[in-house]
Coordinates of C-alpha atoms in Angstrom, one line a residue:
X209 CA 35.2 28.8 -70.9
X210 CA 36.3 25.4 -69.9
X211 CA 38.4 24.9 -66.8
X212 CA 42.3 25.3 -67.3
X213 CA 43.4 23.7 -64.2
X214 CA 42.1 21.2 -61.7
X215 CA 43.2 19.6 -57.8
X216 CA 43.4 16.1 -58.7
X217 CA 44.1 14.2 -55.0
X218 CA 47.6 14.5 -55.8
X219 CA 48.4 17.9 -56.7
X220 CA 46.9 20.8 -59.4
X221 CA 47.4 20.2 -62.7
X222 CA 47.2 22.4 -65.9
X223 CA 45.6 21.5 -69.6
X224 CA 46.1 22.9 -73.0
X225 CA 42.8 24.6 -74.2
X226 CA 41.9 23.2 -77.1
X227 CA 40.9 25.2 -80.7
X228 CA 39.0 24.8 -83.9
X229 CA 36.0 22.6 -83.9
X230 CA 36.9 22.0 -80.5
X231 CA 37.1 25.0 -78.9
X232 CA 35.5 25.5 -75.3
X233 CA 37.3 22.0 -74.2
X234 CA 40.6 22.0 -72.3
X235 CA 42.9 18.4 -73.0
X236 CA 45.0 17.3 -70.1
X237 CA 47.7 15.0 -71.2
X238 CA 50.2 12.9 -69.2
X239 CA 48.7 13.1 -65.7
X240 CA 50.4 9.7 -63.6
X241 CA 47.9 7.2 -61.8
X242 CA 50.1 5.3 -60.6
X243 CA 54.0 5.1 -59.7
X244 CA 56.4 4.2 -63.2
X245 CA 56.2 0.2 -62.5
X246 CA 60.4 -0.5 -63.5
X247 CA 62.7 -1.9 -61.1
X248 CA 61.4 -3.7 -58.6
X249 CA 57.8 -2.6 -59.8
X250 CA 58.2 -4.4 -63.1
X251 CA 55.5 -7.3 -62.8
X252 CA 54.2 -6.2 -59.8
X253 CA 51.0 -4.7 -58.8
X254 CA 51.0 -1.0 -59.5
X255 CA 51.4 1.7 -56.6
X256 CA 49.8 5.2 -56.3
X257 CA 51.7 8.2 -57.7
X258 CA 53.5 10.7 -55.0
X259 CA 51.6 13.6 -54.6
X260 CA 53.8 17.0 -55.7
X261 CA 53.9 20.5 -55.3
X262 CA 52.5 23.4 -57.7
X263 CA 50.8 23.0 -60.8
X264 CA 51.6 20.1 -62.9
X265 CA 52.0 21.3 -66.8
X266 CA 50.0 18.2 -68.7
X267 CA 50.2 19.5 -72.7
X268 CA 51.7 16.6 -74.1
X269 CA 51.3 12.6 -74.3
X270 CA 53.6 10.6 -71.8
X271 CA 55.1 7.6 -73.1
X272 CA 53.2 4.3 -74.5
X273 CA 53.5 1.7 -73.3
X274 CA 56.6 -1.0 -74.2
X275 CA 55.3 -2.7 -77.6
X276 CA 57.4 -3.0 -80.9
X277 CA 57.1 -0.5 -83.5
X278 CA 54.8 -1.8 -86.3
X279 CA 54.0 -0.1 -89.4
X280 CA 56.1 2.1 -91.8
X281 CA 55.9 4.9 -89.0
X282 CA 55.1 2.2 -85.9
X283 CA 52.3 2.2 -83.7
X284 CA 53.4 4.4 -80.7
X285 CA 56.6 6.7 -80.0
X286 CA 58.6 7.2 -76.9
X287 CA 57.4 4.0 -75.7
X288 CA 58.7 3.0 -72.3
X289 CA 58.1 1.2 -69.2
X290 CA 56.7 4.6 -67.5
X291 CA 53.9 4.2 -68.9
X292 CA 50.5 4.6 -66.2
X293 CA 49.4 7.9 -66.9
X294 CA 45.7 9.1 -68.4
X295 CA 44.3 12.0 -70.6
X296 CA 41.3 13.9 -70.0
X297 CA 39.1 16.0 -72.1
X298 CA 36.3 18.1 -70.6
X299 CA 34.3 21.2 -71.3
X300 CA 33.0 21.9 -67.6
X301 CA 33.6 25.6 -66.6
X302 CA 33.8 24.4 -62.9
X303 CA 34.6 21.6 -60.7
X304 CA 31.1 22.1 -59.4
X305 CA 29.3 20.4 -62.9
X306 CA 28.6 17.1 -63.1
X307 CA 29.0 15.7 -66.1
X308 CA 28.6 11.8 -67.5
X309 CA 32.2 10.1 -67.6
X310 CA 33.7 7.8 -70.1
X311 CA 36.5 6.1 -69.8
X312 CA 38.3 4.9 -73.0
X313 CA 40.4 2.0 -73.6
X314 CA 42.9 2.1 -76.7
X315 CA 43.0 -1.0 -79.2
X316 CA 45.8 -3.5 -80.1
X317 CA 44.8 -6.0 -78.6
X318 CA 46.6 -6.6 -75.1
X319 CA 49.6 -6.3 -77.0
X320 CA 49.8 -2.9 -78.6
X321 CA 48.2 0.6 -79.1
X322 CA 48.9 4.0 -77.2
X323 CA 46.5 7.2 -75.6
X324 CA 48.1 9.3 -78.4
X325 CA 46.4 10.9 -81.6
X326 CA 43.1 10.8 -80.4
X327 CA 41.5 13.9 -79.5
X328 CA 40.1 14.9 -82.4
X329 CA 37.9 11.3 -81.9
X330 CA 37.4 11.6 -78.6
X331 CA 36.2 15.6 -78.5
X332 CA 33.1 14.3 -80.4
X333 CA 32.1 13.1 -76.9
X334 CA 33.7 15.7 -74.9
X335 CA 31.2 18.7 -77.2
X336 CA 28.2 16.5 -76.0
X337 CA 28.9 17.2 -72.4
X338 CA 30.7 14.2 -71.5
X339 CA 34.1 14.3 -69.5
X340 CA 36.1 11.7 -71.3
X341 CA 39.1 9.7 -70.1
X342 CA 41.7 7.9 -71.8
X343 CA 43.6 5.2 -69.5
X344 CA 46.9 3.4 -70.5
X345 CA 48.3 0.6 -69.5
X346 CA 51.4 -2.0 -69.5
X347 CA 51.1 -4.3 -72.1
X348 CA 52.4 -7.6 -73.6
X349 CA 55.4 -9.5 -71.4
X350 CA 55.2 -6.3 -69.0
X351 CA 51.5 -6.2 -68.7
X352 CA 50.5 -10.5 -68.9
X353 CA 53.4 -12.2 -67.9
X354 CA 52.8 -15.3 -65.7
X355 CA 55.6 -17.1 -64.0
X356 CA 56.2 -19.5 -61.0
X357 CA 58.9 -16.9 -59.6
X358 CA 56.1 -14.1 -59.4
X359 CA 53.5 -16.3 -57.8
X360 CA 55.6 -17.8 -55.5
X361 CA 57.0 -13.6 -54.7
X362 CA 52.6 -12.5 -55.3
X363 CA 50.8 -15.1 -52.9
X364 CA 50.3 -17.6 -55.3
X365 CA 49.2 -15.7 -58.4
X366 CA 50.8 -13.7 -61.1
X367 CA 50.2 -12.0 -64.4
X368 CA 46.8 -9.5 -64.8
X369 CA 49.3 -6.4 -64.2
X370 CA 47.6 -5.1 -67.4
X371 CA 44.2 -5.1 -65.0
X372 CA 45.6 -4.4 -62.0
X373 CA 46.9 -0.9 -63.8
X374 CA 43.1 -0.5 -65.3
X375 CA 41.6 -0.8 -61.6
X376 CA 44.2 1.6 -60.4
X377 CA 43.2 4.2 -63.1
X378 CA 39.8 3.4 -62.1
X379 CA 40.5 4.1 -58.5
X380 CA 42.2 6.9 -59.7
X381 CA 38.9 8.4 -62.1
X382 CA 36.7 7.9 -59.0
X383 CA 38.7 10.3 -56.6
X384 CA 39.4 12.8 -59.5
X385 CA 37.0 13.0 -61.6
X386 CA 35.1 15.3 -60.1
X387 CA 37.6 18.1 -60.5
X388 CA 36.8 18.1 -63.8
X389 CA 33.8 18.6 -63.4
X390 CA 32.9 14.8 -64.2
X391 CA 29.6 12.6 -62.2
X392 CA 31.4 9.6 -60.3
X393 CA 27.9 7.9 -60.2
X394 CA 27.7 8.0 -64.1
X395 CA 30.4 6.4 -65.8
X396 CA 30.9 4.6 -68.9
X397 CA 33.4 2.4 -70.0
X398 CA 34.3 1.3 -73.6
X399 CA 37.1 0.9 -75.7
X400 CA 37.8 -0.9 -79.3
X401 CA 39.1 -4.2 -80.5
X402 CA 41.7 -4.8 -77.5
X403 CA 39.7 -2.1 -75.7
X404 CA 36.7 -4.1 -75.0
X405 CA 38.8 -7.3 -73.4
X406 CA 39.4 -4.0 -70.9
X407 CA 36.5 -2.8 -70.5
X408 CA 34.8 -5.8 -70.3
X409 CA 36.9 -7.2 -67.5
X410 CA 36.6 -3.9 -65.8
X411 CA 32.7 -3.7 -66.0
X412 CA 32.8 -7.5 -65.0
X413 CA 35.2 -7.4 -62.3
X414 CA 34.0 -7.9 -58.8
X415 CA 36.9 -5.2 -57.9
X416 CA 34.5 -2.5 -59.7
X417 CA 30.8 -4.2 -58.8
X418 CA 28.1 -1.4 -58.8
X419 CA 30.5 1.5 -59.8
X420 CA 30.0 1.3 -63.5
X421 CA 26.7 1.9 -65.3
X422 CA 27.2 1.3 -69.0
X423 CA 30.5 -0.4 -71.4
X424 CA 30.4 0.2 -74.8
X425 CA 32.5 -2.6 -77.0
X426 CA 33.5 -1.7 -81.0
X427 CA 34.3 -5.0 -82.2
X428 CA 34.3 -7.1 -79.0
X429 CA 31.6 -8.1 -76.9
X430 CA 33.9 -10.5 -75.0
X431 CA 30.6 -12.7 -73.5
X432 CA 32.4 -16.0 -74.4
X433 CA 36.1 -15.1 -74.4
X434 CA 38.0 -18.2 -72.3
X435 CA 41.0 -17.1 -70.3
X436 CA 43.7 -19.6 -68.6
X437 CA 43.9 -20.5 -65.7
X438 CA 47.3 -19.7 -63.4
X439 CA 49.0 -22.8 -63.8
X440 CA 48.6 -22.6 -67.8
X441 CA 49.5 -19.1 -67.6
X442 CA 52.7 -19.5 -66.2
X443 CA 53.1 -22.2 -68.6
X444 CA 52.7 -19.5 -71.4
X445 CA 54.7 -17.3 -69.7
X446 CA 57.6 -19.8 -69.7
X447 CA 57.6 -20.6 -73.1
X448 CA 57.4 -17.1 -74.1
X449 CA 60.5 -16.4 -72.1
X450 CA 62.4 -19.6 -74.0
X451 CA 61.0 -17.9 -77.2
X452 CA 63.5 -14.7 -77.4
X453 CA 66.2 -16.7 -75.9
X454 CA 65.8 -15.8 -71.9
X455 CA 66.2 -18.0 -68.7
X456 CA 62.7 -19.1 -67.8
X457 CA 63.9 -20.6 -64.8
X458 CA 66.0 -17.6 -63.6
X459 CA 65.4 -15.7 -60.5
X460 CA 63.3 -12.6 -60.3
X461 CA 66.6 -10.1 -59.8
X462 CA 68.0 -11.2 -63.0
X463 CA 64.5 -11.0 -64.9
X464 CA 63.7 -7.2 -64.1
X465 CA 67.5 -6.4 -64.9
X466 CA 67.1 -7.9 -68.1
X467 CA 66.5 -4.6 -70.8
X468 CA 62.8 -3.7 -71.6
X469 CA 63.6 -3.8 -75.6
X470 CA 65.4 -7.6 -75.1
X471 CA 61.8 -8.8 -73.5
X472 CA 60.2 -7.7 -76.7
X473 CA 62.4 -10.2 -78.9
X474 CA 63.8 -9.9 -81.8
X475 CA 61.2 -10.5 -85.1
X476 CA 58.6 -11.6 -82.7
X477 CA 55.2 -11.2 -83.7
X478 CA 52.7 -9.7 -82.2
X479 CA 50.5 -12.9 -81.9
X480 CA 53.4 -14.9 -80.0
X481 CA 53.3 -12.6 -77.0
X482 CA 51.4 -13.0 -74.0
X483 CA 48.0 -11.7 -74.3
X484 CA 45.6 -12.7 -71.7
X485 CA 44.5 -11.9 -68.4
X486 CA 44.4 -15.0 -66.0
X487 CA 41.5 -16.3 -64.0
X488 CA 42.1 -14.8 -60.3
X489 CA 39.5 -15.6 -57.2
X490 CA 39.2 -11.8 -56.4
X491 CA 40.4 -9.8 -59.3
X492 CA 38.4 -11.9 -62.0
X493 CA 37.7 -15.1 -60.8
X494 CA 37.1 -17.8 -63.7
X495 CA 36.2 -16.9 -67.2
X496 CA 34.1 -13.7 -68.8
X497 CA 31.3 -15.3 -69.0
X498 CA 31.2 -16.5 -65.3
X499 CA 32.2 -12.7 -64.2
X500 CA 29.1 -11.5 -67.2
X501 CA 26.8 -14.0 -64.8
X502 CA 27.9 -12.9 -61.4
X503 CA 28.7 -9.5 -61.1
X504 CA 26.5 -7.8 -64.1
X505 CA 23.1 -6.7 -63.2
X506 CA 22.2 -3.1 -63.9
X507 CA 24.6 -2.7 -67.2
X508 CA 23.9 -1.1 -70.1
X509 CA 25.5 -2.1 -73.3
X510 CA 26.2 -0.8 -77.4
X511 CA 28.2 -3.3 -79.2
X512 CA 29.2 -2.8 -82.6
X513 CA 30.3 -5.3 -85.5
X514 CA 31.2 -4.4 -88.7
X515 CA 30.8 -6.0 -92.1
X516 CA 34.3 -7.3 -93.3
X517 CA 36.0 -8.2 -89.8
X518 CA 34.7 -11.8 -88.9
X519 CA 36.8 -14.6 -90.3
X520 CA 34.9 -17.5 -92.6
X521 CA 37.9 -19.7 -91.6
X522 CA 39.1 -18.0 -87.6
X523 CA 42.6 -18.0 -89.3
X524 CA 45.0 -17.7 -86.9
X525 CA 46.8 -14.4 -87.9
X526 CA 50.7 -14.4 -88.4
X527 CA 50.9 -10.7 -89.3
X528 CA 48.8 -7.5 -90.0
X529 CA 46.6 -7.4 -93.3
X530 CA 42.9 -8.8 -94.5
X531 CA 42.2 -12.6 -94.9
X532 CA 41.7 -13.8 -98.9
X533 CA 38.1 -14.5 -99.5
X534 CA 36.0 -17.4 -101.0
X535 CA 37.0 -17.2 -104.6
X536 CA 34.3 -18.3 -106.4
X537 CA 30.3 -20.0 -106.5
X538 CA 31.7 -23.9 -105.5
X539 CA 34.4 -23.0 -103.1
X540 CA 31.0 -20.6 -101.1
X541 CA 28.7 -23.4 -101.3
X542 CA 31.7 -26.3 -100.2
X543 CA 32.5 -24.6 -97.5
X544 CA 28.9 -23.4 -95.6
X545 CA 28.2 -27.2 -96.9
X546 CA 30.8 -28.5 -94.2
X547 CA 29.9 -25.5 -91.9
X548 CA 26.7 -25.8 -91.3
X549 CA 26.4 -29.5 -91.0
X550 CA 22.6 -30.6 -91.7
X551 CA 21.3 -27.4 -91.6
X552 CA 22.7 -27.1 -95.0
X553 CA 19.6 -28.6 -96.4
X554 CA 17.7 -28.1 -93.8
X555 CA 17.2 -24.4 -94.6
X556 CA 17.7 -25.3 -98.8
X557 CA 21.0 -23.0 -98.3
X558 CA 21.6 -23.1 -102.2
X559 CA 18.7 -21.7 -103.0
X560 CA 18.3 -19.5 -99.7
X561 CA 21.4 -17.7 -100.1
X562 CA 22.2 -17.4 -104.5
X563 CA 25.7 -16.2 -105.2
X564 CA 27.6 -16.8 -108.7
X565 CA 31.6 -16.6 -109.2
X566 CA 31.8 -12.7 -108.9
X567 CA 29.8 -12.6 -105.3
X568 CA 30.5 -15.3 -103.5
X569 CA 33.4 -13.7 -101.8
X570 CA 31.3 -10.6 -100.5
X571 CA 29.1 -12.3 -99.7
X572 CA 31.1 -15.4 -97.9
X573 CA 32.7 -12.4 -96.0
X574 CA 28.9 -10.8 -95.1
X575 CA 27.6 -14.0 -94.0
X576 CA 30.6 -14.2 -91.3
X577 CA 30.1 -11.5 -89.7
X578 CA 26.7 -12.2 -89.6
X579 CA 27.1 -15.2 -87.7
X580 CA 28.0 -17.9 -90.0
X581 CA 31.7 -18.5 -89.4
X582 CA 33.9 -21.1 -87.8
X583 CA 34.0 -21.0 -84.2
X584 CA 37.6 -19.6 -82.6
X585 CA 39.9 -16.8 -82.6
X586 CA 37.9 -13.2 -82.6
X587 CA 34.7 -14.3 -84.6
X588 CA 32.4 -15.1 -81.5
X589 CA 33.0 -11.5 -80.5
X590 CA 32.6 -10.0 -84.0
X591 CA 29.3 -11.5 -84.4
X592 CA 26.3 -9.6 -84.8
X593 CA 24.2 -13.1 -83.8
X594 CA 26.6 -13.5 -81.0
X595 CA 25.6 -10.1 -79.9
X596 CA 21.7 -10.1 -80.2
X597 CA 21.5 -13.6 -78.4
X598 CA 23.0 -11.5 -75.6
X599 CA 20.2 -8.6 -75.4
X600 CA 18.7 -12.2 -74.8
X601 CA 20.5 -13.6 -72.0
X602 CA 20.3 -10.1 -70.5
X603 CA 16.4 -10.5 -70.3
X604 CA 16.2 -14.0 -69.2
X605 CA 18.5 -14.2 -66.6
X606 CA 17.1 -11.3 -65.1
X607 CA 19.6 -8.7 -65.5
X608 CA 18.3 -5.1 -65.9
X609 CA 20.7 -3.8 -68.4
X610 CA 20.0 -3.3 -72.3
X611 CA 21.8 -4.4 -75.2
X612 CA 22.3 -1.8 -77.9
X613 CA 23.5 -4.2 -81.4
X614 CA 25.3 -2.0 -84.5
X615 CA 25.5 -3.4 -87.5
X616 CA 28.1 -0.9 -89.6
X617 CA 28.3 -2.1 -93.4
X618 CA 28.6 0.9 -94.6
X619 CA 32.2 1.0 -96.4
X620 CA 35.0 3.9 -95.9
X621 CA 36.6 5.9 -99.3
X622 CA 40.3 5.0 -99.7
X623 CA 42.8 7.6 -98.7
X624 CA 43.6 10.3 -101.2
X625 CA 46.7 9.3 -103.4
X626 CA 47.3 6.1 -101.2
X627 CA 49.5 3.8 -103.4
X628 CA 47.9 0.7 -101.3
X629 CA 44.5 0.3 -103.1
X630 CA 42.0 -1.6 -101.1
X631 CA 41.5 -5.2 -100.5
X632 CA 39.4 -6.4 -102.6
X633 CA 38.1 -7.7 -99.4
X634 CA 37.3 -4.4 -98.3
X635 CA 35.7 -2.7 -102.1
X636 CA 32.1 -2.8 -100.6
X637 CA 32.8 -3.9 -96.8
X638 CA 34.2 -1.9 -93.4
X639 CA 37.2 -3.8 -92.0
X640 CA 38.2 -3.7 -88.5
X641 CA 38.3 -0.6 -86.6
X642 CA 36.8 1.1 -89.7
X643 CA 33.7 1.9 -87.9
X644 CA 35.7 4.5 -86.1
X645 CA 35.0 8.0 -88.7
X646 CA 31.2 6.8 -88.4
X647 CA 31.1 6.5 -84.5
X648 CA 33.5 9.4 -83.5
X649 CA 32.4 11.9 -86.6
X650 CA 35.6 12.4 -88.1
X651 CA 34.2 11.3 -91.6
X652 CA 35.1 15.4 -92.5
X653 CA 37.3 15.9 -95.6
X654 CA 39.7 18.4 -93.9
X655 CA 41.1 15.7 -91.0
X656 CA 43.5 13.4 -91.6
X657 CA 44.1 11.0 -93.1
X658 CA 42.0 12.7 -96.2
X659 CA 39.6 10.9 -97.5
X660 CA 36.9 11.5 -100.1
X661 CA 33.8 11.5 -97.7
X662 CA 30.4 12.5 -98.9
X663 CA 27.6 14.6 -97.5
X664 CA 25.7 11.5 -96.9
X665 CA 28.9 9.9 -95.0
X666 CA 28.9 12.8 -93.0
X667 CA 25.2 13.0 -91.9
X668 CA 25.5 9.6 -90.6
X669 CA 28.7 9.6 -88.6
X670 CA 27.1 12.5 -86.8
X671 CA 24.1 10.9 -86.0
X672 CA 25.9 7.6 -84.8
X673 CA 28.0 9.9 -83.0
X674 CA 24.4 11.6 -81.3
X675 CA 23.4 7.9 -80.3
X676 CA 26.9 6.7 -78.5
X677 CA 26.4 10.2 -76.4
X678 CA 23.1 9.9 -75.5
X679 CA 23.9 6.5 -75.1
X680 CA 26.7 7.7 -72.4
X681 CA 25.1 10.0 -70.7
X682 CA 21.7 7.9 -70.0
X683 CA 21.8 4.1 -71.2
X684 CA 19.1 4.9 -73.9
X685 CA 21.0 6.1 -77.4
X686 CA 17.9 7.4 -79.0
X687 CA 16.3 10.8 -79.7
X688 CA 13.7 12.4 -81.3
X689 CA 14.4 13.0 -85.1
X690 CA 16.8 9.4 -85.0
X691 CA 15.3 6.4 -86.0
X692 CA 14.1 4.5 -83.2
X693 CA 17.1 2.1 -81.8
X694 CA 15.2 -1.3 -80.3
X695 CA 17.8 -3.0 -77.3
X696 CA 18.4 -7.1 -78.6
X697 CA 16.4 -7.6 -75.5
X698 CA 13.4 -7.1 -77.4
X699 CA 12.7 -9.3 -80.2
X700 CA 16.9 -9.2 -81.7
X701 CA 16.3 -5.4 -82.6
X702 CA 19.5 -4.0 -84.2
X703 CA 20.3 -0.9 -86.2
X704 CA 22.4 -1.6 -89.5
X705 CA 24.3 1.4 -90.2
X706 CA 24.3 1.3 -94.3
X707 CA 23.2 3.0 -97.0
X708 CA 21.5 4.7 -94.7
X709 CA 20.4 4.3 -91.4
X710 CA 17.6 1.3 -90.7
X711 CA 16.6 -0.1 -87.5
X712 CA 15.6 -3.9 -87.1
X713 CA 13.3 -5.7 -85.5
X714 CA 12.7 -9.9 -84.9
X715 CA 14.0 -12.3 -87.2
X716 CA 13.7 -11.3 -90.9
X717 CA 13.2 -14.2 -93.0
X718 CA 14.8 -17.9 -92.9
X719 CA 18.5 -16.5 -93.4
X720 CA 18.2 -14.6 -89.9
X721 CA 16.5 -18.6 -88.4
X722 CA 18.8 -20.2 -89.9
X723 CA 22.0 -17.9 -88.5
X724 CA 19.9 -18.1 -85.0
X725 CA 19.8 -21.8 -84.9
X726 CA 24.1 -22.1 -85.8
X727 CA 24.9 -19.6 -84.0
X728 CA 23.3 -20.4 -80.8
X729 CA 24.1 -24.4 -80.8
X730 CA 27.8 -23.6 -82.3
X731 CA 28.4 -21.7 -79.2
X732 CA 25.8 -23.8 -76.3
X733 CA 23.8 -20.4 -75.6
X734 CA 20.4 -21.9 -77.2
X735 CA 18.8 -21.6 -73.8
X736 CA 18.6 -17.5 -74.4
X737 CA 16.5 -17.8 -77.7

């Protein structure tokens, strides 16, 4: 039987053992990291929790993090400003096991997203023999605000709270983990969409050099994601302030008396907050790929992409919902015309890639997250090119970890008696943060929200599931009865997880040379091919 309770450095606390499926694993819920940053903690760096007395009780999720509510039922409840607290799941029957650790970062960009609703995902991991961990942090204005006041108050620099409060919960998971019968020398981190910009920066930062082994990124290897510097970012920060009405000039006092829910606006989108951590000389000094070249060496990497979540256009998004597609044969072949520039005829593209009126938006879509997309917004990190290049630059500048590249095409079944149908964006393609059923094995009829799965969708989300634990627990995702998963470092292997599951290997034909060449000059990383 799993352990109930564990002596964090803090104090004991107590878990809910969990049933069903997952039965043998105890969830704690709601244990703090870090002091509640209000007051006078509001944009500051965070502060470790008080120890307390007795057994803490942690059987339910503490409050998200300050976002708006988005959605017909909104993206988090409860949401407040005490927010730094983390989840664990673990089935180790003593504090004396030492299991692999994960540590999970939630998606919504830097903006949104919560710890809550995900144990049924996360147990997957958790019934492999992995002790997982789910860290939140502050988010938006209270989590990337840069202003003159705070530098002036923070030795010159201000902003990265949101990292500041992931290094704290990583200081945290390397005191602690242990008594949960978690390995401090193995530990993964990983996250989705918003969730890799985290774990990224935390596998990247100097702050965590040689204390992480392996980051796993669904829909974000953030190689080539830019961040401002200070003086910009307090730029940003000012006009956001001027954007819902507030005093950018006013003194700090009056700023952290202001009312959480005012500093979230009123009808601002999601897209007009501040969303970006800021380059720091000790924290994260210059941009990711600077940090990627300095301070990764042993690493380990799976990155996923999935089918329909690239952009043709990198549309700047105003709201939630799926782009419009290429709408027929001479609006496909105008615009990879103007894309791709001499290449066009270099590589005969009409008669390399045929499409007629009914196709050309699938396969405008396809091609995108392939590699052949405008540059900007999220489609360098929602390339699958993007990502093989980098098994690449791995191997030639030395560097000793391995790049695992997904490839998940493989479409999910509309919701039972959803009165939204599909996109038609979506008919034949997985959107955004679809991939998670395949990679977490929830593809089961009986969870919610219910959805038509096959046999077939089932087999496959548990052996994708197989390969991100082994993955975890060693660097190397394979095993014998899987097909063999090749690292990008060797020859641009990926596995495509489709009709089935098929593994790839070098470049397959003039399409995959011709994605090569664009994608490597569009984004100056030619020297890795």
């Amino acid at each position: 039987m799993a352990l109930t309770k564990a002596k964090t450095i803090y104090g004991e606390v107590e878990g809910v053992a969990l049933s069903g499926r997952n039965e043998g694993l105890t969830e704690f819920k709601g244990i703090p990291f870090a002091l509640p940053p209000v007051g006078d903690l509001r944009w500051a760096p965070p502060q470790r929790p008080r120890e307390w007395e007795g057994v803490r009780l942690c059987d339910h999720d503490a409050p998200a993090a300050m976002q708006p509510q988005i959605g017909p039922n909104g993206m988090a409840v409860n949401s407040s400003e005490d927010c730094l607290y983390l989840n664990v799941i673990t089935g180790a029957e003593s504090d004396k096991e030492r299991r692999p650790v994960f540590i999970w970062l939630h998606g919504g960009g830097l903006t949104v997203g919560s710890v809550h609703n995900s144990t049924d995902r996360l147990a997957s991991l958790a019934r492999q023999g992995i002790v997982v961990i789910q860290l939140a942090q502050r988010l938006n204005v209270f989590g990337c605000l840069s202003l003159p006041q705070l530098s002036k108050e923070q030795g010159g620099k201000s902003g990265n709270y949101i990292l500041m409060d992931l290094l704290m919960g990583f200081e945290w998971v390397c005191a602690n983990a242990a008594a949960f019968g978690g390995d401090v020398e193995n530990i993964t981190v990983g996250g989705t969409s918003g969730g890799t910009i985290k774990a990224c920066a935390l596998a990247a930062s100097p702050a965590t050099l040689g204390k992480i082994k392996r980051v796993v990124n669904l829909s974000g290897l953030q190689w080539l994601r830019e961040n401002p510097g200070q003086a910009e970012a307090e730029e940003l920060g000012r006009n956001y302030l001027k954007l819902i009405g507030q005093d950018a000039d006013a003194p700090l006092e009056e700023l952290r008396k202001i009312p959480a829910q005012q500093l979230l606006g009123e009808n601002i989108s999601v897209y007009d907050m501040p969303d970006y951590l800021v380059s720091d000389e000790n924290l994260f000094p210059g941009n990711f790929r600077h940090n990627f070249d300095k301070n990764l060496s042993h690493i380990d990497f799976l990155n996923t992409c999935t089918s329909g979540e690239a952009d043709e256009f990198a549309r700047k998004r105003t709201k939630p919902g799926d782009y419009s597609m290429l709408r027929n044969r001479d609006e496909f072949y105008a615009h990879f015309k103007e894309l791709l520039g001499e290449l066009y005829e270099k590589y005969d593209f009409e008669n390399l890639v045929v499409v007629s009126d009914q196709t050309a938006g699938e396969v405008g879509a396809r091609l995108a997250s392939l590699g052949l997309a405008m540059p900007g917004k999220s489609n360098p990190e929602r390339d699958v090119m993007v990502n093989r290049i980098f098994g690449k630059y791995l191997e030639k500048e030395g560097k000793d970890g391995k790049a695992y590249v997904a490839y998940i095409s493989r479409p999910i079944p509309p919701r039972e008696n959803d009165p939204k149908p599909l996109p038609k964006r979506l008919e034949k393609m997985l959107a955004h943060g679809g991939d998670a059923s395949y990679v977490f094995a929830t593809a089961i009829p009986e969870l919610p929200p219910k959805r038509d799965w096959s046999e077939e969708d089932q087999k496959i989300a548990v052996a994708y599931n197989r390969y991100l634990g082994n993955f975890i627990k060693t660097g190397d995702p394979n095993e014998p009865g899987l097909p063999h998963w090749s690292p990008a470092n060797e020859n641009y292997g990926y596995l495509e997880v489709g009709d089935n599951l098929i593994t790839r290997e070098g470049l397959t034909g003039k399409l995959d040379q011709l994605i090569l060449e664009f994608t490597s000059g569009l984004y100056g990383i030619g020297e890795y091919c």
